[in-house]
Coordinates of C-alpha atoms and ligand atoms in Angstrom, one line a residue:
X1 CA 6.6 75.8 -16.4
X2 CA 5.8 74.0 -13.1
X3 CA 4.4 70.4 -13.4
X4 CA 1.3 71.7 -11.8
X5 CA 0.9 74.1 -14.5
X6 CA 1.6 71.6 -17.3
X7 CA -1.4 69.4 -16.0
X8 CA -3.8 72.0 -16.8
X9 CA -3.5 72.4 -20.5
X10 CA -2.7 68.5 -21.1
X11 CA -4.9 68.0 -24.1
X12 CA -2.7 70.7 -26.1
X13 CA 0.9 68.8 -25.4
X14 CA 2.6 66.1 -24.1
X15 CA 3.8 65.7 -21.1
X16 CA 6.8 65.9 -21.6
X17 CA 6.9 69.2 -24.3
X18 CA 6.8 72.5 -23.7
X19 CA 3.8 74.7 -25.1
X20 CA 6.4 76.0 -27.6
X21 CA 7.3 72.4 -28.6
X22 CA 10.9 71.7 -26.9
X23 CA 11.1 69.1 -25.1
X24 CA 10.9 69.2 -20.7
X25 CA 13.3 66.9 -19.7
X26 CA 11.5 64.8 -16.7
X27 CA 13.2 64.1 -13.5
X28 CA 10.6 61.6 -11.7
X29 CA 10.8 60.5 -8.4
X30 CA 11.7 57.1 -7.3
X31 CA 8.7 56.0 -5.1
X32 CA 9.4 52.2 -3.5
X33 CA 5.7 50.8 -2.9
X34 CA 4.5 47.8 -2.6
X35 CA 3.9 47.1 -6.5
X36 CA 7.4 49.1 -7.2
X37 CA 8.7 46.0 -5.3
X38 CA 6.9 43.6 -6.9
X39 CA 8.2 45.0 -10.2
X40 CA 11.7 45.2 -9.5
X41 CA 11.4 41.4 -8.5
X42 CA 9.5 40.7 -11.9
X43 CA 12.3 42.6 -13.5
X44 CA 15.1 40.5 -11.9
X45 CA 13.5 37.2 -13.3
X46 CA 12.8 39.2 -16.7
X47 CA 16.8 40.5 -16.8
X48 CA 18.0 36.9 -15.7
X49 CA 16.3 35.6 -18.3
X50 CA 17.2 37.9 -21.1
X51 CA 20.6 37.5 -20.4
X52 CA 20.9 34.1 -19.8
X53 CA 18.9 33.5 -23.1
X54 CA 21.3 32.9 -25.7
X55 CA 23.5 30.6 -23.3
X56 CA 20.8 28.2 -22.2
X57 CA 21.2 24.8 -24.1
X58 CA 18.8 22.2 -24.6
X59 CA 20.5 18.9 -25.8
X60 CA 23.5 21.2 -27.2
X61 CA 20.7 23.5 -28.7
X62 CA 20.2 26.9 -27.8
X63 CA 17.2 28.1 -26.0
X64 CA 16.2 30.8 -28.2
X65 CA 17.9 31.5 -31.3
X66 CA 16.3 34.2 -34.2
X67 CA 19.0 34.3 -36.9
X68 CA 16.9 36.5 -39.5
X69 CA 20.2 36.2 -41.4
X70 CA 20.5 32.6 -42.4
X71 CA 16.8 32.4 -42.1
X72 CA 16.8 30.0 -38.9
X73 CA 14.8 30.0 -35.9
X74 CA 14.8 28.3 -32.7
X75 CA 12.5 28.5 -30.1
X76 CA 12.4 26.9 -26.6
X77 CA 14.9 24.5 -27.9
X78 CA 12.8 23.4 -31.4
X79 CA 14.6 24.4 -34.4
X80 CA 12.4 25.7 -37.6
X81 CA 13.3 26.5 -40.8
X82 CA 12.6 28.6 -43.8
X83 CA 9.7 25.9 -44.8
X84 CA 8.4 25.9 -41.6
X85 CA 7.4 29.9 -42.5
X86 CA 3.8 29.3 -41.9
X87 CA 4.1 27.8 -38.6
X88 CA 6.2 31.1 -37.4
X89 CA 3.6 33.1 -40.0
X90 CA 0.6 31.4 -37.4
X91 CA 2.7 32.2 -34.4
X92 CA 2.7 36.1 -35.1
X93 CA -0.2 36.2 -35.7
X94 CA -1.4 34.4 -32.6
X95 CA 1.2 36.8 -30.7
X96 CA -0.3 40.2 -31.9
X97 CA -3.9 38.6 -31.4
X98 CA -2.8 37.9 -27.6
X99 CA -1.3 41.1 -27.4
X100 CA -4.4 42.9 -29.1
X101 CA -6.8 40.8 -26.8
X102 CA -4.6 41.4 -24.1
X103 CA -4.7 44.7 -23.8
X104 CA -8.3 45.3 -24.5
X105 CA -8.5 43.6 -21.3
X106 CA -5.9 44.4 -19.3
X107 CA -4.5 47.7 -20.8
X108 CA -0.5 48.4 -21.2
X109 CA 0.9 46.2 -18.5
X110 CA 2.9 44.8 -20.7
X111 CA 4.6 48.5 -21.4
X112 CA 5.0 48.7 -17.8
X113 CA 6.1 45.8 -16.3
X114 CA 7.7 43.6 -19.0
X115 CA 8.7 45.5 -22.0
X116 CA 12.6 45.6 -22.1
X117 CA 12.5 49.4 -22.9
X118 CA 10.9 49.7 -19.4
X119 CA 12.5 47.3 -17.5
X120 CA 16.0 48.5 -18.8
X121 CA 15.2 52.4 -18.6
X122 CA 13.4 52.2 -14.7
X123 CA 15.0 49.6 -13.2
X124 CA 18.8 49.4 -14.4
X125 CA 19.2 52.8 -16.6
X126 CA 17.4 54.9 -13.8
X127 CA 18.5 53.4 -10.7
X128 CA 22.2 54.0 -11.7
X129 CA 21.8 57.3 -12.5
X130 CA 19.7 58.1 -9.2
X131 CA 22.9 56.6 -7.4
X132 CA 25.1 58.6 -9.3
X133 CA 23.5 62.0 -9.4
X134 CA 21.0 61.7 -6.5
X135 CA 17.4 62.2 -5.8
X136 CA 15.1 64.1 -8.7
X137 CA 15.8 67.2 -7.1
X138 CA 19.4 67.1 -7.3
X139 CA 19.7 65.8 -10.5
X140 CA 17.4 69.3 -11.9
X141 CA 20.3 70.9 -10.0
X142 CA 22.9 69.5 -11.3
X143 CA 21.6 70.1 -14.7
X144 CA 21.2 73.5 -14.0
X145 CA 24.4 74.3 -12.5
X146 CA 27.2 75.1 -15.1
X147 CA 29.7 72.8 -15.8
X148 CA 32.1 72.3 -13.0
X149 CA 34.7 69.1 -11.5
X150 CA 31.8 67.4 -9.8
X151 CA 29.4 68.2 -12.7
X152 CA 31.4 66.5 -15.2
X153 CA 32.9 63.6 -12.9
X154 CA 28.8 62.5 -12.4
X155 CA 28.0 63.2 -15.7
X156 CA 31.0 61.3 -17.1
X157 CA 30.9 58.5 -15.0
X158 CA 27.2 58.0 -15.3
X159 CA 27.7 58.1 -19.3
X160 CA 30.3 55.9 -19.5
X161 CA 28.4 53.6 -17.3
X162 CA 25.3 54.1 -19.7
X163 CA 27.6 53.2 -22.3
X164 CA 29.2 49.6 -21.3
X165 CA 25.6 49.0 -20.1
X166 CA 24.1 49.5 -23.4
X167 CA 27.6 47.6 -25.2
X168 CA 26.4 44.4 -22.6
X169 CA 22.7 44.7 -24.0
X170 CA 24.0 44.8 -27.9
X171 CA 26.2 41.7 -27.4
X172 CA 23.4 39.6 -26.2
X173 CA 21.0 41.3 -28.5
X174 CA 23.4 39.9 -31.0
X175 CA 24.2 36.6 -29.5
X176 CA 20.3 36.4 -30.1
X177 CA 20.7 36.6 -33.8
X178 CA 23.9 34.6 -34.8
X179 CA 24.1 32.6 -31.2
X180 CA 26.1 32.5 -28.8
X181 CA 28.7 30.6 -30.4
X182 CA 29.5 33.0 -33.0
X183 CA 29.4 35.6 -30.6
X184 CA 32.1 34.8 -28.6
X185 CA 34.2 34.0 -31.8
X186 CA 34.2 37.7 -32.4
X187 CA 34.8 38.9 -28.9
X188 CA 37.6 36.4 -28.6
X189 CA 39.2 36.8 -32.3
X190 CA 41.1 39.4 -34.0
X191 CA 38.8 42.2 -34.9
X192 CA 40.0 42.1 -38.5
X193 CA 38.6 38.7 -38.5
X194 CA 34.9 39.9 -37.5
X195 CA 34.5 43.1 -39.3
X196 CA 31.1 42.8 -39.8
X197 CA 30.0 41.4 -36.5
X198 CA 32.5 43.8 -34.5
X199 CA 31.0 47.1 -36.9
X200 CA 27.3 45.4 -35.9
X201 CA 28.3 45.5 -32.1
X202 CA 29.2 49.0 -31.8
X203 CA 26.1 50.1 -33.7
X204 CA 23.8 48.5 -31.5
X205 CA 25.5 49.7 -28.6
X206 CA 25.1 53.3 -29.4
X207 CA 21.6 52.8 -30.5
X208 CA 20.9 51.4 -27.2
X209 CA 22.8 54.2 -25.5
X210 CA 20.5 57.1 -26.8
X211 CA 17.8 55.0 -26.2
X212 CA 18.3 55.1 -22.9
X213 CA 20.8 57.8 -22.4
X214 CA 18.4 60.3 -24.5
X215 CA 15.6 59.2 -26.3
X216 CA 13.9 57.6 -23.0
X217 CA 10.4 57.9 -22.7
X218 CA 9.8 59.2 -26.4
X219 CA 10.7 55.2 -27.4
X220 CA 7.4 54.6 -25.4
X221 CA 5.1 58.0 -26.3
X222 CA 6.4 58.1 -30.0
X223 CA 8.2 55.3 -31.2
X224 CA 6.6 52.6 -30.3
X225 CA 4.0 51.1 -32.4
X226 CA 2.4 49.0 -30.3
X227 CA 2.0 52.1 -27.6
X228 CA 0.9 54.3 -30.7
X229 CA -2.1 51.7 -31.1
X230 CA -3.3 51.8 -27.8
X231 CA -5.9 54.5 -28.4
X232 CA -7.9 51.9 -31.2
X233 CA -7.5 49.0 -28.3
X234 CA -8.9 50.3 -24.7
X235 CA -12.4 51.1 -23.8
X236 CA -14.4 51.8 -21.2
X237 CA -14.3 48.6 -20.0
X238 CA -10.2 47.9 -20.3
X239 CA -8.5 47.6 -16.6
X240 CA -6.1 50.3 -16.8
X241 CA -4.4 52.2 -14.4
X242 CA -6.8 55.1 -13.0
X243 CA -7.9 57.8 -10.7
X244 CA -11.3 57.5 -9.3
X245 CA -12.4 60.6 -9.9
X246 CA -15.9 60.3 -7.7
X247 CA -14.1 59.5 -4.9
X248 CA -11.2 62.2 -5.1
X249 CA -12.6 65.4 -7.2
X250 CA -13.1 67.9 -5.6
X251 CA -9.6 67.9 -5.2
X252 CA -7.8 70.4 -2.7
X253 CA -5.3 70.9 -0.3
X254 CA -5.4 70.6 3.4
X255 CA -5.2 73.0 4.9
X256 CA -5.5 74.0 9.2
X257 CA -8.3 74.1 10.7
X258 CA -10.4 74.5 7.3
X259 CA -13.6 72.0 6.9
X260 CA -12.6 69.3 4.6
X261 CA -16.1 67.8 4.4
X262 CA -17.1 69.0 0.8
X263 CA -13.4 67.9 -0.9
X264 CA -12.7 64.4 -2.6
X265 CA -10.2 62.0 -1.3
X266 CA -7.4 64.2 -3.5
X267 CA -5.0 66.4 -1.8
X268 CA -3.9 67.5 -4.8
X269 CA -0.4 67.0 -3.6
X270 CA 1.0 66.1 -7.5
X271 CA 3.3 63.2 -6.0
X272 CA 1.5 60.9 -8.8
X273 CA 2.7 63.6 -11.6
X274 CA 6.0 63.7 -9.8
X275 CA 6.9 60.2 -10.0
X276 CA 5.1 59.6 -13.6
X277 CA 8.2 59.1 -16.2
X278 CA 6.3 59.9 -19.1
X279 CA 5.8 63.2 -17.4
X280 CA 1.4 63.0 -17.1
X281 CA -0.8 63.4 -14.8
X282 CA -2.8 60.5 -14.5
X283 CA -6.1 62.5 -13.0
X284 CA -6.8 63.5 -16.4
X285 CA -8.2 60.5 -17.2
X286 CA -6.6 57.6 -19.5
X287 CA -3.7 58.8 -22.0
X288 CA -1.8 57.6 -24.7
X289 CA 1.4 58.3 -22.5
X290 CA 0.8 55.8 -19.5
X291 CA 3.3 53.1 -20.1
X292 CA 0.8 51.3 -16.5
X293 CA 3.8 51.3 -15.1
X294 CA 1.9 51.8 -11.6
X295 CA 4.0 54.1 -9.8
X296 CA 1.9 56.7 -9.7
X297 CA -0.5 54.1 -7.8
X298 CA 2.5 53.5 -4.9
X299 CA 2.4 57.4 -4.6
X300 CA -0.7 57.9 -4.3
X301 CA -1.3 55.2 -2.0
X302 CA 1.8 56.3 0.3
X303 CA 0.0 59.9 0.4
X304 CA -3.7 58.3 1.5
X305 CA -1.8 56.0 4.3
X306 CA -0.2 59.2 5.3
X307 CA -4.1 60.9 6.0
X308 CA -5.5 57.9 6.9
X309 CA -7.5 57.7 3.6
X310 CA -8.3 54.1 2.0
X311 CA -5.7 53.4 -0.7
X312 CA -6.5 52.5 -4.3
X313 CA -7.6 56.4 -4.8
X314 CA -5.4 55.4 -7.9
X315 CA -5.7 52.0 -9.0
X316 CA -6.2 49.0 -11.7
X317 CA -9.6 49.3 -12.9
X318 CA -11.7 50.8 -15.8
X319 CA -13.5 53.4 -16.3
X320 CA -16.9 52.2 -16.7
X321 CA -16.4 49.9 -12.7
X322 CA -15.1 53.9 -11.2
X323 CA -18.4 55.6 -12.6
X324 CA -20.7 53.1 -11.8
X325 CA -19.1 52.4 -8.5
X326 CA -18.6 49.5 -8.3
X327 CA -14.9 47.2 -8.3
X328 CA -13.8 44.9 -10.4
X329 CA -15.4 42.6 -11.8
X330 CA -14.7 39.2 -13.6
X331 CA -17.2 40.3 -16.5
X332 CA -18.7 38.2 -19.8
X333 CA -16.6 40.2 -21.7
X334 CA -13.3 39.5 -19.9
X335 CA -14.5 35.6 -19.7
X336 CA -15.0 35.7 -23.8
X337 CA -11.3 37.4 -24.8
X338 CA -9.6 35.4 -22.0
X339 CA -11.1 31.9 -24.1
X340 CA -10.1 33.1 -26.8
X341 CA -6.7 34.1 -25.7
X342 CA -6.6 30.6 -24.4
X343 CA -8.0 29.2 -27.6
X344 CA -5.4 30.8 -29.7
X345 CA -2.6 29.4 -27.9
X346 CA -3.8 26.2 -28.0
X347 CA -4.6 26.4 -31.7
X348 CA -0.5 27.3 -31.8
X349 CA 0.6 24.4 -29.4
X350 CA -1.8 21.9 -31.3
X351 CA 0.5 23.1 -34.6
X352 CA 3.6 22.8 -32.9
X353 CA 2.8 18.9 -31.3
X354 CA 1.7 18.1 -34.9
X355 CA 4.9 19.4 -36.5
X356 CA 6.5 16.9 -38.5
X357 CA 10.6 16.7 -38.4
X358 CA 11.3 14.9 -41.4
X359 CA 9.4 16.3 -44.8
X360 CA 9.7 14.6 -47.7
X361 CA 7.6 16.0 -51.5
X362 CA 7.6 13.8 -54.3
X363 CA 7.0 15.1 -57.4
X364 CA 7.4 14.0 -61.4
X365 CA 10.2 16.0 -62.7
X366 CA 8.8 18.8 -64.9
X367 CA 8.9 18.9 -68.5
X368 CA 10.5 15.4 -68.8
X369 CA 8.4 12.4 -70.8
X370 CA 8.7 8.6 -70.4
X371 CA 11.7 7.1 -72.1
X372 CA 11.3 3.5 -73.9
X373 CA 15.2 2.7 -74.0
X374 CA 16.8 -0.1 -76.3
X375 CA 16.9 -2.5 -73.5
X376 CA 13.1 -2.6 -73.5
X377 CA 12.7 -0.6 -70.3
X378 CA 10.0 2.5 -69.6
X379 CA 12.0 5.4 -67.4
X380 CA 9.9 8.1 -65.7
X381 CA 12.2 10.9 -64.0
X382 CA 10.9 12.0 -60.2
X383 CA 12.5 14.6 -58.2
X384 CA 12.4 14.3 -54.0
X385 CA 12.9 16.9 -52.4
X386 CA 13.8 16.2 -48.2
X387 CA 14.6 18.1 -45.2
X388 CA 15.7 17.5 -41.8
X389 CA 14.3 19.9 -39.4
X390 CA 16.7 18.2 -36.5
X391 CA 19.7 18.6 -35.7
X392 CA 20.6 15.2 -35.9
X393 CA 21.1 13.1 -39.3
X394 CA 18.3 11.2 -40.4
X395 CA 18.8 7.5 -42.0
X396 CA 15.9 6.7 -44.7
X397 CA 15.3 3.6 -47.1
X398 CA 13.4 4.5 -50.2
X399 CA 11.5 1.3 -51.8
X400 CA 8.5 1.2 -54.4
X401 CA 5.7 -0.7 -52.8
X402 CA 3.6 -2.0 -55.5
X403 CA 5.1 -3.4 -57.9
X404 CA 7.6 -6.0 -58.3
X405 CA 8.8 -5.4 -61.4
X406 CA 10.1 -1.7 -60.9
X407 CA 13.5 -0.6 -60.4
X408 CA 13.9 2.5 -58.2
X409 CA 17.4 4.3 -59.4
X410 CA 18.9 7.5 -57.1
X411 CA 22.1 8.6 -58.1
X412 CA 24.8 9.5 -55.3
X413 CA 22.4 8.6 -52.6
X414 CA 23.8 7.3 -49.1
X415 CA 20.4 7.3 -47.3
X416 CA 21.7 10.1 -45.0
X417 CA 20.2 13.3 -44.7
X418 CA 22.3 15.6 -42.1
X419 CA 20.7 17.5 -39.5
X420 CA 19.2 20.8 -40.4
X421 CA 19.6 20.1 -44.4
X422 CA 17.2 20.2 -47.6
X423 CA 18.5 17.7 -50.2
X424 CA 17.0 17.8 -53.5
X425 CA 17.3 14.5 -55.3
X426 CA 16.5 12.9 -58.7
X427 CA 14.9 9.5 -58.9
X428 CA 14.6 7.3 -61.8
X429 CA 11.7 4.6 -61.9
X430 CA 12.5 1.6 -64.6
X431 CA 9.7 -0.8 -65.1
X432 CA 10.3 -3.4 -68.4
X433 CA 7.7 -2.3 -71.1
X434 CA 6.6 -5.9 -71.6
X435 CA 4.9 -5.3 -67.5
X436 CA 3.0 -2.7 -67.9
X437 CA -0.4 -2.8 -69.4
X438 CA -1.3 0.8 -68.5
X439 CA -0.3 4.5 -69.9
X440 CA -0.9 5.6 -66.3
X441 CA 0.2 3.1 -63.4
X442 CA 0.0 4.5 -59.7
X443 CA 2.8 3.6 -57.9
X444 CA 3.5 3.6 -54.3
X445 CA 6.6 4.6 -52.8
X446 CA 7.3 4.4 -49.6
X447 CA 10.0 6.6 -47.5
X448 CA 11.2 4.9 -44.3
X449 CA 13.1 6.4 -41.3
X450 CA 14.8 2.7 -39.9
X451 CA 16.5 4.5 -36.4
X452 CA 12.4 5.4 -35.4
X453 CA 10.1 2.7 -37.6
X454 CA 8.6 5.6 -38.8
X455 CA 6.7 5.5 -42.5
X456 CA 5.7 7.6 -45.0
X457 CA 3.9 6.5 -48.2
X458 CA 3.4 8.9 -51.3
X459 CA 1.5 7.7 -54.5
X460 CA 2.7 9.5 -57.8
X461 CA 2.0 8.2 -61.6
X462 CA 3.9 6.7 -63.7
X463 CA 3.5 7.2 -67.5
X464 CA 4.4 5.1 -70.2
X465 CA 3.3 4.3 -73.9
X466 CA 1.5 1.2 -74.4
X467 CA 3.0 -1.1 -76.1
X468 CA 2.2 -2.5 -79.5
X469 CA 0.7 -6.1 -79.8
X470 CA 3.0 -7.6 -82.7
Ligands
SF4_1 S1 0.3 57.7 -15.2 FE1 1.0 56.3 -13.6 S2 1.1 54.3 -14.5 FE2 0.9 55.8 -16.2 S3 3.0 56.1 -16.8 FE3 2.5 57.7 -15.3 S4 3.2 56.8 -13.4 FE4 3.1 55.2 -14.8
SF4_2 S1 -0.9 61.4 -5.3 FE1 -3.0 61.0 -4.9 S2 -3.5 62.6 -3.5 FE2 -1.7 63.3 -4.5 S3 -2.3 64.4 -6.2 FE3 -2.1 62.4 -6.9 S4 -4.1 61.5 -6.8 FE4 -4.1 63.4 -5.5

């Protein structure tokens, strides 16, 4: 079936699937427009960044660390740990709120233009195979040839390039997870040491190799979550990419010495199905498919230059501006989300600034009662629990504040608490019996951090029986 063909019944299929359900392969043309440049340089900074990622330091930190293993997270060079979970619990949800209010707005330019998926599969996976097996056209014929020297030298070195590609993306997709550190302890050591990590490599390698290899634009049709929920996000009013069907319906082809004057702006020429890489034709309105890649908006616009027609007969805009005629427009609506948006993040920064790096809870030990010893002294039992969310070792002085009398006890304790560690300890409070004149007696315990003059007060209760009057 001819792409022309395949854009006529589009509501019963998928682009890219046959009316008896197999799958077209799609071969789409690589169109270099003005926006196709603007995205490869977006994708350079993107792909620089990615793989730089895990290497960047910041004071011997990495940049960007998300070990889900050992449950530790750093981010832009700020370490947070498991009891930091709500902060990372706020910061998803502020991400899938941006993303949500994002695309309302602006539609999938994320899918198109920073996605990995899409950067990887367009602008490295594609361009290597073009180079490899030529233009679309050639590479439907070399498909459809049978298997000969030159079919299987292209094929072979294009797969084998695929593959190292995709073992590259899977070691920094790992360095990502146990950092960088550890990752170069298993490409440098003997693999016996490094079963695991070594087994975890080649998994992710091949994953990544069908993904781009095979799978390609099904990741983004049928796999994706976030591109399955795009029909619940964009409206009318969502800036998407899209034909304007007033000014180019009725659509026909030129033809010689034929009046033109009743036909839309639309040659019907299909170069913006031909370069679409989820395999759709974009002049059937807004679909679940379009990753807003823009492509289809270079081709088009390279076809109107061609007869002298105004670009932007397919462009960034919604629907409601193209049947009202009229461009875009910064709207109320766009003014509301984009406060929000900007609300949210600051929300999210304000939690960051106010993070604390030193915790400390005091509570009374559970289940324990005051002991009246032989010496005359009242003991209450305390546990502290502390955590350093630095890297760095933390010195601290414990002293009871308000009253004179009491003796603070902490077994084992050398007023050190390493970098990145929780320390559970148990105190013991002594007070002689004879000084208390309370069952209940606040106390106030101070926690001080002597390298930064930093304080912290906690008040807890001490209990005690009151003493007989002989
Ligand atoms: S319709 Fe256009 S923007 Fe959407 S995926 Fe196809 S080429 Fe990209
Ligand atoms: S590229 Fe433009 S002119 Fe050609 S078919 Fe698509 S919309 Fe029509």
């Amino acid at each position: 079936m001819s792409d022309r063909k395949r854009t006529e019944n589009f509501r019963e299929h998928l682009g890219n699937v046959s009316e008896k359900g197999k799958r077209i392969w799609l071969y789409p043309k690589i169109i270099k427009g003005d926006l196709y440049k603007y995205r490869t340089w977006v994708s350079w900074v993107l792909l620089t960044f990615l793989f730089a990622g895990p290497f960047i330091k910041i004071q011997g930190r990495p940049f960007l660390l998300l070990n889900f293993v050992d449950r530790e997270f750093v981010i832009f060079g700020t370490p947070f740990w498991p009891q930091d979970f709500f902060i990372l619990a706020v910061a998803l949800l502020t991400f899938i709120l941006f993303i949500v209010l994002f695309t309302v707005i602006f539609g999938r330019v994320w899918c198109g233009w920073a996605c990995p998926q899409t950067i990887f599969m367009e602008m490295v996976f594609r361009k290597i195979e073009s180079w490899i097996e030529g233009n679309a056209n050639k590479q439907r014929k070399l498909d459809d040839m049978p298997w000969n020297w030159e079919k299987v030298k292209k094929k072979g070195l294009k797969h084998i390039i695929f593959y190292l590609i995709s073992f590259l993306i899977a070691n920094i997709f790992l360095a990502y997870i146990i950092g960088s550190e550890a990752l170069i302890e298993i490409i440098t050591e003997p693999v016996s040491e490094h079963i695991v990590g070594f087994t975890s490599i080649l998994v992710f390698s091949f994953v990544f190799y069908m993904v781009f290899a095979k799978l390609r634009e099904l990741v983004c049709i049928m796999i994706c979550p976030y591109g399955r929920l795009q029909g619940v996000m964009l409206d009318r009013n969502s800036i998407v990419v899209a034909y304007d069907n007033i000014r180019g319906e009725p659509r026909g082809k030129i033809r010689k010495n034929q009046d033109q004057s009743d036909k839309g702006d639309c040659i019907d020429c299909g170069l913006c199905v031909d370069v679409c890489p989820t395999g759709i034709d974009i002049r059937n309105g807004t679909q679940l498919e379009c990753v807003n890649c823009t492509i289809c908006i270079d081709a088009c616009d390279s076809v109107m230059d061609k007869i002298k027609k105004p670009r932007g007969l397919i462009r960034f805009d919604s629907v409601e501006n193209i049947e009202n005629g009229i461009g875009f427009r910064w709207t109320t609506r766009i003014k509301a989300y984009i406060a929000v948006l900007v609300l949210l993040i600051g929300v999210f920064v304000a939690i960051l600034a106010t993070r604390s790096e030193f915790k400390a809870v005091l509570l009374r030990t559970p289940g324990t009662t005051p002991v009246v010893d032989q010496q005359g002294f009242v003991s209450n039992s305390y546990t502290m629990e502390l955590v350093n969310k630095t890297y760095d070792d933390i010195r601290y002085n414990i002293k009871i504040l308000n009253f004179d009398g009491a003796n603070l006890i902490i077994p084992d304790n050398n007023g050190l608490l390493k970098g990145g560690k929780v320390e559970k300890k148990v105190l013991m409070i002594r007070i002689p019996h004879d000084m208390i004149n309370s069952n209940r007696t606040t106390l106030e315990i101070e926690i001080e951090r002597p390298d930064i003059g930093d304080t912290e007060v906690f008040e807890t209760v001490f209990l005690s029986p009151l003493k007989r009057k002989e």
